[in-house]
Amino acid sequence: MLIKSLVAVFLAAILTENYVLSKFLGICPFLGVSKKLNTAVGMSVAVTFVMVLSTAVTFPIYTYVLVPMGMEYLQTVLFILVIAGLVQLVEIVLRKYIPSLYNSLGIYLPLITTNCAVLGVTMLVLQKVDSTTAFTYTYGHALVNAFGAGIGFLVAMVMFAGVRGRLESADIPKSLKGLPITLVAAALVSLSFLGFAGFVDKLIPLA
Amino acid sequence: MTSILIAVGIVAGIGLLIGLILSVASIIMAVPKDEKAEKILEALPGANCGACGYSGCSGYAAALAKGKAEPGLCAPGGSSCTKAVSEILGVETGAVEPKVAVVKCRGSLEHTSYRAEYSGIMSCAAAMKIGGGLTACTYGCMGLGDCEAVCPYDAIHVSNGVACVDGGKCRACTLCVKTCPRGIIEIVPKKEMALNRCSNRDKGGVTRKLCDVGCIGCKKCEKACEAGAVTVKDFCAKVDPSLCTNCGKCVEACPQQCITYFK
């Protein structure tokens, strides 16, 4: 049952609760870096990496420090602090031990330090932790959710890079050229993700 | 009151902890920076033009510091830059011969004409794609200014349908050479010499119809030259700068006035 619920959480994070297209977090990199496929993939990999790592650290901090103290309201401030510090640490470690990965992630790693999608993943997952209901997120669920959110980010970025590639050669009215048509296209892609609503949710109570 | 203090304590404590971890990590896992490369980077002009063949000034500096590159590849920096770099590296090098870009076409509007009216994107690269360009001569400058747009030193300008390099501003970074879709911009030594300012390789009769100042490959210059610096190949004369004595005999002999003095 645990595995089934983990799969359900993973799928939900990618499809029904896609952080970019359903929760509208991380729109800035979504519009900014999706012009080219390779930068889109590079950014997404960095985001996934940071999301999982931040959740791995912030979840225990919330559970074992903030909740016992009754200081849940500090989560926003503290999470930003922790994520920023963590990204710096990861950067130092990568530069020393895996310079090739450091070079390929390049500017994206420091860029996403305070990305709202990363903060959103770490904070929104806490709402799912409610021991009074039949199904509550554990630490494992939170990690899988973060990984799924990153993959969902990747899916959205890659899809949108394709859409933008088509827009390049399309005959667009002058008034819509550039950002306007990009936003319209983003809205349509987001609309298509509405089709997944209710697709995975049913799995979770059964788990 | 105590709850505020606890909140401050938690944030400050975690902040302090992260700060400590980060500072310890940055000391333990410090990547040794190449001081030589940084010094060299300061000595380079920082134009990131790529004339040296590396991705930019930092790439060239890193290669220099590792001994993989020769000083003196930097055209924009000139001899002063090479000297500074050599001093840092502790090696001796000869002076860099100053170089300059030259457009090998003098086909301005009074000398040649367009073969079609062009109203597309005002770029040589775009015009090239439509039937091979808009000028009557398929070798000559189209004058749409791709070189002008790419030049970081404001040294090349199109006037009267043909691009012309300002030798005083040009630093021979080769950006225009790479940009020109017809490949008629060349880097030559900055010295007094004769130079054929035409790139046309059509047969003489064809060239003569197209342009008043086109090289027809008559070989008069080749015969006139006593130093053996001029050779005609594919109906186009070429002056070897290393052999040219600037005697002016080829310039006098040229019936098309395409060989000119250059300085």
Coordinates of C-alpha atoms in Angstrom, one line a residue:
Chain A
M1 CA 0.0 0.0 0.0
L2 CA 2.9 2.3 0.7
I3 CA 4.3 1.9 -2.7
K4 CA 0.9 2.5 -4.3
S5 CA 0.5 5.7 -2.3
L6 CA 4.0 6.9 -3.3
V7 CA 3.2 6.3 -7.0
A8 CA 0.0 8.2 -6.6
V9 CA 1.8 11.1 -4.9
F10 CA 4.4 11.1 -7.7
L11 CA 1.8 11.1 -10.5
A12 CA -0.3 13.7 -8.7
A13 CA 2.7 16.0 -8.4
I14 CA 3.5 15.7 -12.1
L15 CA 0.0 15.8 -13.6
T16 CA -2.9 17.0 -11.4
E17 CA -0.9 19.3 -9.2
N18 CA 1.7 20.4 -11.6
Y19 CA 3.4 23.3 -9.8
V20 CA 3.8 25.4 -12.9
L21 CA 0.6 24.7 -14.8
S22 CA -1.9 24.1 -12.0
K23 CA -0.5 26.0 -9.0
F24 CA 1.1 28.8 -11.1
L25 CA 4.4 28.8 -9.2
G26 CA 7.7 29.3 -10.9
I27 CA 6.2 31.2 -13.9
C28 CA 9.3 33.4 -14.1
P29 CA 11.7 30.6 -15.2
F30 CA 8.8 29.0 -17.1
L31 CA 8.6 32.0 -19.4
G32 CA 12.2 33.1 -19.1
V33 CA 14.2 29.9 -19.8
S34 CA 11.8 27.9 -22.0
K35 CA 13.0 29.5 -25.3
K36 CA 15.5 26.8 -26.0
L37 CA 15.2 23.1 -25.2
N38 CA 18.7 22.6 -23.7
T39 CA 18.4 25.5 -21.3
A40 CA 14.9 24.4 -20.4
V41 CA 16.2 20.9 -19.5
G42 CA 19.2 22.3 -17.6
M43 CA 17.1 24.6 -15.5
S44 CA 14.6 21.8 -14.8
V45 CA 17.3 19.4 -13.6
A46 CA 18.6 22.1 -11.3
V47 CA 15.2 22.8 -10.0
T48 CA 14.4 19.1 -9.3
F49 CA 17.7 18.7 -7.5
V50 CA 17.1 21.7 -5.3
M51 CA 13.4 20.8 -4.6
V52 CA 14.3 17.3 -3.3
L53 CA 17.2 18.6 -1.3
S54 CA 15.2 21.4 0.3
T55 CA 12.3 19.2 1.2
A56 CA 14.8 16.7 2.7
V57 CA 16.0 19.4 5.1
T58 CA 12.9 21.6 5.6
F59 CA 10.5 18.8 6.4
P60 CA 12.4 17.6 9.5
I61 CA 13.0 21.2 10.6
Y62 CA 9.3 21.8 10.5
T63 CA 8.4 18.6 12.2
Y64 CA 11.0 18.5 14.9
V65 CA 11.7 22.2 15.5
L66 CA 8.8 24.4 14.6
V67 CA 5.8 22.2 15.5
P68 CA 7.0 21.3 19.1
M69 CA 7.8 25.0 19.7
G70 CA 4.4 26.1 18.2
M71 CA 6.2 28.3 15.8
E72 CA 4.7 27.1 12.5
Y73 CA 4.2 30.7 11.3
L74 CA 8.0 31.0 11.0
Q75 CA 8.1 28.5 8.1
T76 CA 8.3 31.1 5.2
V77 CA 11.2 33.0 6.7
L78 CA 13.0 29.9 7.8
F79 CA 12.5 27.9 4.7
I80 CA 13.9 30.7 2.5
L81 CA 16.9 30.9 4.8
V82 CA 17.5 27.2 4.7
I83 CA 17.0 26.8 1.0
A84 CA 19.3 29.7 0.2
G85 CA 22.0 28.3 2.5
L86 CA 21.5 24.8 1.1
V87 CA 21.9 25.9 -2.5
Q88 CA 25.1 27.7 -1.6
L89 CA 26.4 24.6 0.1
V90 CA 25.5 22.4 -2.9
E91 CA 27.3 24.9 -5.1
I92 CA 30.5 24.7 -3.1
V93 CA 30.3 20.9 -3.0
L94 CA 29.6 20.5 -6.7
R95 CA 32.4 22.9 -7.6
K96 CA 34.9 20.9 -5.7
Y97 CA 33.8 17.3 -6.5
I98 CA 31.7 17.3 -9.7
P99 CA 33.0 20.3 -11.7
S100 CA 31.4 19.0 -14.9
L101 CA 27.9 19.0 -13.3
Y102 CA 28.7 22.4 -11.8
N103 CA 29.6 23.8 -15.2
S104 CA 26.6 22.4 -16.9
L105 CA 24.1 23.7 -14.2
G106 CA 26.0 27.0 -14.4
I107 CA 24.0 30.0 -13.6
Y108 CA 20.8 28.1 -13.0
L109 CA 21.8 26.8 -9.6
P110 CA 22.1 30.2 -7.8
L111 CA 19.2 31.6 -9.9
I112 CA 16.7 29.2 -8.3
T113 CA 17.8 29.9 -4.7
T114 CA 14.6 31.7 -3.9
N115 CA 12.4 30.4 -6.7
C116 CA 8.8 30.4 -5.6
A117 CA 8.3 26.9 -7.0
V118 CA 11.0 25.5 -4.7
L119 CA 9.5 27.4 -1.7
G120 CA 6.0 26.3 -2.7
V121 CA 7.0 22.6 -2.9
T122 CA 8.5 22.7 0.6
M123 CA 5.6 24.7 2.1
L124 CA 2.5 23.3 0.4
V125 CA 3.5 19.7 1.2
L126 CA 3.1 20.6 4.9
Q127 CA -0.6 21.2 4.4
K128 CA -0.9 17.5 3.4
V129 CA 0.5 16.4 6.8
D130 CA -2.6 16.0 8.9
S131 CA -2.7 12.9 11.2
T132 CA -6.4 13.3 11.8
T133 CA -7.3 12.2 8.2
A134 CA -7.1 8.7 6.8
F135 CA -4.1 9.5 4.6
T136 CA -1.2 11.7 5.7
Y137 CA 2.1 12.5 4.0
T138 CA 5.1 11.0 5.6
Y139 CA 8.7 12.1 5.0
G140 CA 9.0 9.6 2.1
H141 CA 5.8 11.0 0.6
A142 CA 7.2 14.5 0.9
L143 CA 10.4 13.6 -0.9
V144 CA 8.6 11.8 -3.7
N145 CA 6.3 14.8 -4.0
A146 CA 9.3 17.1 -4.4
F147 CA 10.8 14.8 -7.0
G148 CA 7.5 14.6 -8.9
A149 CA 7.2 18.4 -8.7
G150 CA 10.6 18.7 -10.3
I151 CA 9.7 16.2 -13.0
G152 CA 6.4 18.1 -13.5
F153 CA 8.4 21.3 -13.9
L154 CA 10.6 19.5 -16.5
V155 CA 7.5 18.2 -18.4
A156 CA 6.0 21.7 -18.4
M157 CA 9.3 23.4 -19.5
V158 CA 10.0 20.9 -22.3
M159 CA 6.4 21.0 -23.6
F160 CA 6.4 24.7 -23.6
A161 CA 9.8 24.9 -25.3
G162 CA 8.2 22.9 -28.1
V163 CA 5.2 25.2 -28.2
R164 CA 7.5 28.2 -28.3
G165 CA 9.5 26.6 -31.1
R166 CA 6.3 26.4 -33.1
L167 CA 5.4 30.0 -32.3
E168 CA 8.8 31.2 -33.7
S169 CA 7.7 30.2 -37.2
A170 CA 4.0 31.1 -36.8
D171 CA 2.5 34.1 -38.4
I172 CA 1.5 36.1 -35.4
P173 CA -0.4 39.4 -35.5
K174 CA 2.0 42.3 -34.6
S175 CA 0.1 43.3 -31.5
L176 CA 0.5 39.8 -30.1
K177 CA 4.1 39.2 -30.9
G178 CA 6.5 38.4 -28.1
L179 CA 5.2 38.1 -24.5
P180 CA 1.4 38.4 -25.2
I181 CA 1.3 35.3 -27.4
T182 CA 3.6 33.5 -25.0
L183 CA 1.2 34.1 -22.2
V184 CA -1.8 33.0 -24.3
A185 CA 0.1 29.8 -25.2
A186 CA 1.0 29.3 -21.6
A187 CA -2.7 29.6 -20.6
L188 CA -3.7 27.1 -23.3
V189 CA -1.1 24.6 -22.1
S190 CA -2.2 25.1 -18.5
L191 CA -5.8 24.6 -19.6
S192 CA -4.9 21.2 -21.2
F193 CA -3.5 20.1 -17.8
L194 CA -7.0 20.7 -16.3
G195 CA -7.9 17.5 -18.2
F196 CA -5.9 15.5 -15.6
A197 CA -8.1 16.7 -12.7
G198 CA -9.4 13.9 -10.7
F199 CA -7.2 11.5 -12.6
V200 CA -5.0 10.6 -9.6
D201 CA -6.9 11.9 -6.7
K202 CA -9.0 8.8 -6.4
L203 CA -6.0 6.7 -5.8
I204 CA -4.9 8.5 -2.7
P205 CA -7.8 7.8 -0.2
L206 CA -7.6 4.1 -1.3
A207 CA -3.9 4.0 -0.3
Chain B
M1 CA 7.3 38.6 24.7
T2 CA 9.0 35.2 25.2
S3 CA 7.4 33.9 22.0
I4 CA 9.0 36.6 20.0
L5 CA 12.4 35.9 21.6
I6 CA 12.0 32.2 20.9
A7 CA 11.1 33.0 17.2
V8 CA 14.1 35.3 16.9
G9 CA 16.2 32.7 18.6
I10 CA 15.2 29.9 16.2
V11 CA 15.8 32.0 13.1
A12 CA 19.1 33.4 14.4
G13 CA 20.2 30.0 15.6
I14 CA 19.5 28.3 12.3
G15 CA 21.0 31.2 10.4
L16 CA 24.1 31.0 12.5
L17 CA 24.3 27.3 12.0
I18 CA 24.0 27.6 8.2
G19 CA 26.5 30.4 8.2
L20 CA 29.0 28.2 10.2
I21 CA 28.5 25.2 7.9
L22 CA 28.9 27.4 4.8
S23 CA 32.0 29.1 6.0
V24 CA 33.6 25.8 7.1
A25 CA 32.6 24.2 3.8
S26 CA 34.1 27.0 1.8
I27 CA 37.4 26.6 3.7
I28 CA 37.5 22.8 3.5
M29 CA 36.4 22.5 -0.1
A30 CA 38.0 25.6 -1.4
V31 CA 38.9 25.3 -5.1
P32 CA 42.3 26.7 -5.7
K33 CA 41.9 29.6 -8.1
D34 CA 44.5 30.1 -10.7
E35 CA 46.1 33.4 -9.7
K36 CA 48.1 33.5 -13.0
A37 CA 44.9 33.2 -15.1
E38 CA 43.2 36.0 -13.1
K39 CA 46.2 38.3 -13.6
I40 CA 46.3 37.5 -17.3
L41 CA 42.6 38.1 -17.6
E42 CA 43.2 41.6 -16.1
A43 CA 45.9 42.3 -18.7
L44 CA 43.6 41.2 -21.6
P45 CA 41.3 43.8 -23.1
G46 CA 38.2 42.0 -22.1
A47 CA 36.5 42.5 -25.4
N48 CA 35.5 38.7 -25.6
C49 CA 35.8 38.9 -29.3
G50 CA 37.1 35.4 -29.9
A51 CA 39.9 36.5 -32.3
C52 CA 42.3 34.3 -30.3
G53 CA 40.2 31.2 -31.1
Y54 CA 39.0 30.7 -27.5
S55 CA 35.5 31.2 -26.1
G56 CA 36.4 34.6 -24.7
C57 CA 39.1 36.4 -22.7
S58 CA 38.7 34.1 -19.7
G59 CA 39.0 31.0 -21.9
Y60 CA 42.2 32.4 -23.4
A61 CA 43.6 33.4 -20.0
A62 CA 43.0 29.9 -18.6
A63 CA 44.7 28.4 -21.7
L64 CA 47.6 30.8 -21.3
A65 CA 48.0 30.0 -17.6
K66 CA 48.2 26.3 -18.4
G67 CA 50.7 26.9 -21.1
K68 CA 48.4 25.6 -23.8
A69 CA 48.3 28.8 -25.7
E70 CA 50.9 31.3 -27.0
P71 CA 50.8 34.9 -26.0
G72 CA 50.2 37.2 -28.9
L73 CA 47.0 35.7 -30.3
C74 CA 45.1 38.7 -28.9
A75 CA 44.6 41.0 -31.9
P76 CA 42.6 43.7 -30.1
G77 CA 45.1 44.0 -27.3
G78 CA 48.0 44.5 -29.6
S79 CA 51.7 44.5 -28.6
S80 CA 51.2 46.2 -25.2
C81 CA 48.8 43.4 -24.2
T82 CA 51.2 40.7 -25.4
K83 CA 54.0 42.3 -23.5
A84 CA 51.9 42.4 -20.3
V85 CA 50.9 38.8 -20.7
S86 CA 54.4 37.6 -21.4
E87 CA 55.6 39.4 -18.3
I88 CA 53.1 37.5 -16.2
L89 CA 54.0 34.2 -17.8
G90 CA 57.7 35.0 -17.6
V91 CA 58.4 34.3 -21.3
E92 CA 59.8 36.5 -24.1
T93 CA 57.9 37.0 -27.3
G94 CA 58.4 39.1 -30.3
A95 CA 56.2 42.1 -31.0
V96 CA 52.9 41.4 -32.6
E97 CA 52.6 42.8 -36.1
P98 CA 49.7 45.3 -36.0
K99 CA 46.9 44.1 -38.3
V100 CA 43.8 45.6 -39.7
A101 CA 40.7 44.4 -41.5
V102 CA 40.1 45.4 -45.1
V103 CA 37.1 45.0 -47.3
K104 CA 38.2 43.6 -50.6
C105 CA 35.6 45.4 -52.7
R106 CA 35.5 49.0 -53.9
G107 CA 32.3 48.5 -55.9
S108 CA 30.4 51.6 -54.7
L109 CA 27.2 52.6 -56.5
E110 CA 28.9 54.7 -59.2
H111 CA 31.1 51.7 -60.2
T112 CA 28.7 48.9 -60.1
S113 CA 24.9 48.3 -59.9
Y114 CA 22.3 46.1 -58.3
R115 CA 20.9 43.3 -60.4
A116 CA 17.5 43.3 -58.7
E117 CA 15.6 45.5 -56.3
Y118 CA 15.8 44.0 -52.8
S119 CA 13.2 44.8 -50.2
G120 CA 13.7 41.9 -47.8
I121 CA 15.4 41.9 -44.4
M122 CA 18.2 44.4 -44.5
S123 CA 21.0 41.9 -43.8
C124 CA 23.7 40.6 -46.1
A125 CA 23.1 37.0 -44.8
A126 CA 19.4 37.2 -45.6
A127 CA 20.0 38.7 -49.0
M128 CA 22.6 36.0 -49.8
K129 CA 19.8 33.4 -49.4
I130 CA 17.7 34.9 -52.1
G131 CA 19.4 34.0 -55.4
G132 CA 22.8 34.7 -54.0
G133 CA 22.6 38.3 -53.2
L134 CA 21.5 41.6 -54.7
T135 CA 24.6 43.1 -56.3
A136 CA 25.4 42.6 -60.0
C137 CA 28.8 41.2 -59.0
T138 CA 28.4 37.9 -57.1
Y139 CA 31.6 38.5 -55.2
G140 CA 31.2 42.1 -54.1
C141 CA 30.0 43.9 -51.1
M142 CA 26.2 44.1 -50.8
G143 CA 26.4 47.0 -48.4
L144 CA 23.6 45.9 -46.1
G145 CA 25.9 46.3 -43.1
D146 CA 26.2 42.9 -41.3
C147 CA 29.8 43.8 -40.6
E148 CA 28.8 47.2 -39.4
A149 CA 26.4 45.7 -36.9
V150 CA 28.8 43.2 -35.6
C151 CA 31.8 45.5 -35.1
P152 CA 32.4 46.2 -31.4
Y153 CA 34.7 49.2 -32.2
D154 CA 32.5 51.2 -34.6
A155 CA 35.3 50.7 -37.1
I156 CA 33.5 49.6 -40.2
H157 CA 30.8 51.6 -42.0
V158 CA 28.8 51.2 -45.2
S159 CA 28.7 54.2 -47.4
N160 CA 27.5 54.5 -50.9
G161 CA 26.8 50.7 -51.1
V162 CA 30.1 49.4 -49.9
A163 CA 31.6 48.8 -46.5
C164 CA 34.9 50.5 -45.6
V165 CA 37.1 49.9 -42.6
D166 CA 38.4 52.8 -40.5
G167 CA 42.0 51.7 -40.0
G168 CA 42.4 53.9 -36.9
K169 CA 39.6 52.2 -35.0
C170 CA 40.0 48.6 -36.3
R171 CA 41.6 46.2 -33.9
A172 CA 41.6 43.2 -36.3
C173 CA 39.3 41.1 -34.0
T174 CA 38.0 39.1 -37.1
L175 CA 34.3 39.4 -36.2
C176 CA 33.5 41.1 -39.5
V177 CA 35.6 38.5 -41.4
K178 CA 33.5 35.8 -39.9
T179 CA 30.2 37.6 -40.4
C180 CA 30.6 38.6 -44.1
P181 CA 28.6 36.0 -46.1
R182 CA 30.7 36.7 -49.1
G183 CA 34.0 36.4 -47.3
I184 CA 35.5 39.5 -48.8
I185 CA 36.9 41.0 -45.6
E186 CA 40.4 40.0 -44.8
I187 CA 42.9 40.7 -42.1
V188 CA 46.1 42.2 -43.5
P189 CA 49.3 43.7 -41.9
K190 CA 49.0 47.3 -41.1
K191 CA 51.8 48.7 -43.3
E192 CA 52.3 50.6 -46.5
M193 CA 51.8 48.4 -49.4
A194 CA 49.8 47.7 -52.5
L195 CA 46.6 45.8 -52.2
N196 CA 44.1 44.4 -54.7
R197 CA 40.7 45.6 -53.5
C198 CA 38.6 43.3 -55.5
S199 CA 37.5 39.7 -54.9
N200 CA 35.9 39.0 -58.2
R201 CA 37.0 35.7 -59.7
D202 CA 34.8 35.9 -62.9
K203 CA 36.6 35.9 -66.3
G204 CA 37.8 39.4 -67.3
G205 CA 35.1 40.1 -69.8
V206 CA 32.4 39.2 -67.3
T207 CA 33.9 41.3 -64.6
R208 CA 34.3 44.3 -66.9
K209 CA 30.6 44.4 -67.6
L210 CA 29.7 44.2 -64.0
C211 CA 32.0 46.7 -62.4
D212 CA 34.4 49.6 -63.3
V213 CA 36.9 48.7 -60.6
G214 CA 36.8 44.9 -60.8
C215 CA 40.0 42.8 -61.2
I216 CA 39.9 41.3 -64.7
G217 CA 42.9 39.1 -64.2
C218 CA 45.0 40.8 -67.0
K219 CA 48.2 40.0 -65.2
K220 CA 49.7 43.4 -65.9
C221 CA 50.4 43.8 -62.2
E222 CA 52.1 40.4 -62.0
K223 CA 54.4 41.4 -64.9
A224 CA 55.1 44.9 -63.4
C225 CA 56.0 43.6 -60.0
E226 CA 59.8 43.3 -59.5
A227 CA 59.5 41.7 -56.1
G228 CA 57.4 38.9 -57.2
A229 CA 54.7 39.8 -54.7
V230 CA 51.7 39.8 -57.1
T231 CA 50.2 36.6 -58.4
V232 CA 47.0 36.2 -60.4
K233 CA 44.9 33.2 -59.7
D234 CA 41.4 32.6 -60.8
F235 CA 41.3 35.9 -62.6
C236 CA 42.0 37.8 -59.4
A237 CA 45.3 39.4 -58.4
K238 CA 46.7 38.9 -54.9
V239 CA 49.5 40.9 -53.4
D240 CA 51.7 39.1 -50.8
P241 CA 52.1 41.6 -48.0
S242 CA 55.4 40.1 -46.8
L243 CA 57.0 40.5 -50.3
C244 CA 55.5 43.9 -51.3
T245 CA 57.9 46.8 -51.3
N246 CA 55.3 49.4 -51.9
C247 CA 57.0 50.5 -55.1
G248 CA 53.8 51.3 -56.8
K249 CA 54.5 49.7 -60.1
C250 CA 51.4 47.4 -60.0
V251 CA 49.2 50.3 -59.0
E252 CA 50.4 52.2 -62.1
A253 CA 50.0 49.2 -64.3
C254 CA 46.4 48.3 -63.2
P255 CA 43.9 49.3 -65.9
Q256 CA 41.0 48.9 -63.6
Q257 CA 42.3 50.8 -60.6
C258 CA 41.5 47.9 -58.4
I259 CA 45.1 47.6 -57.0
T260 CA 45.6 50.6 -54.7
Y261 CA 48.0 51.9 -52.2
F262 CA 47.1 50.8 -48.7
K263 CA 48.2 52.1 -45.4

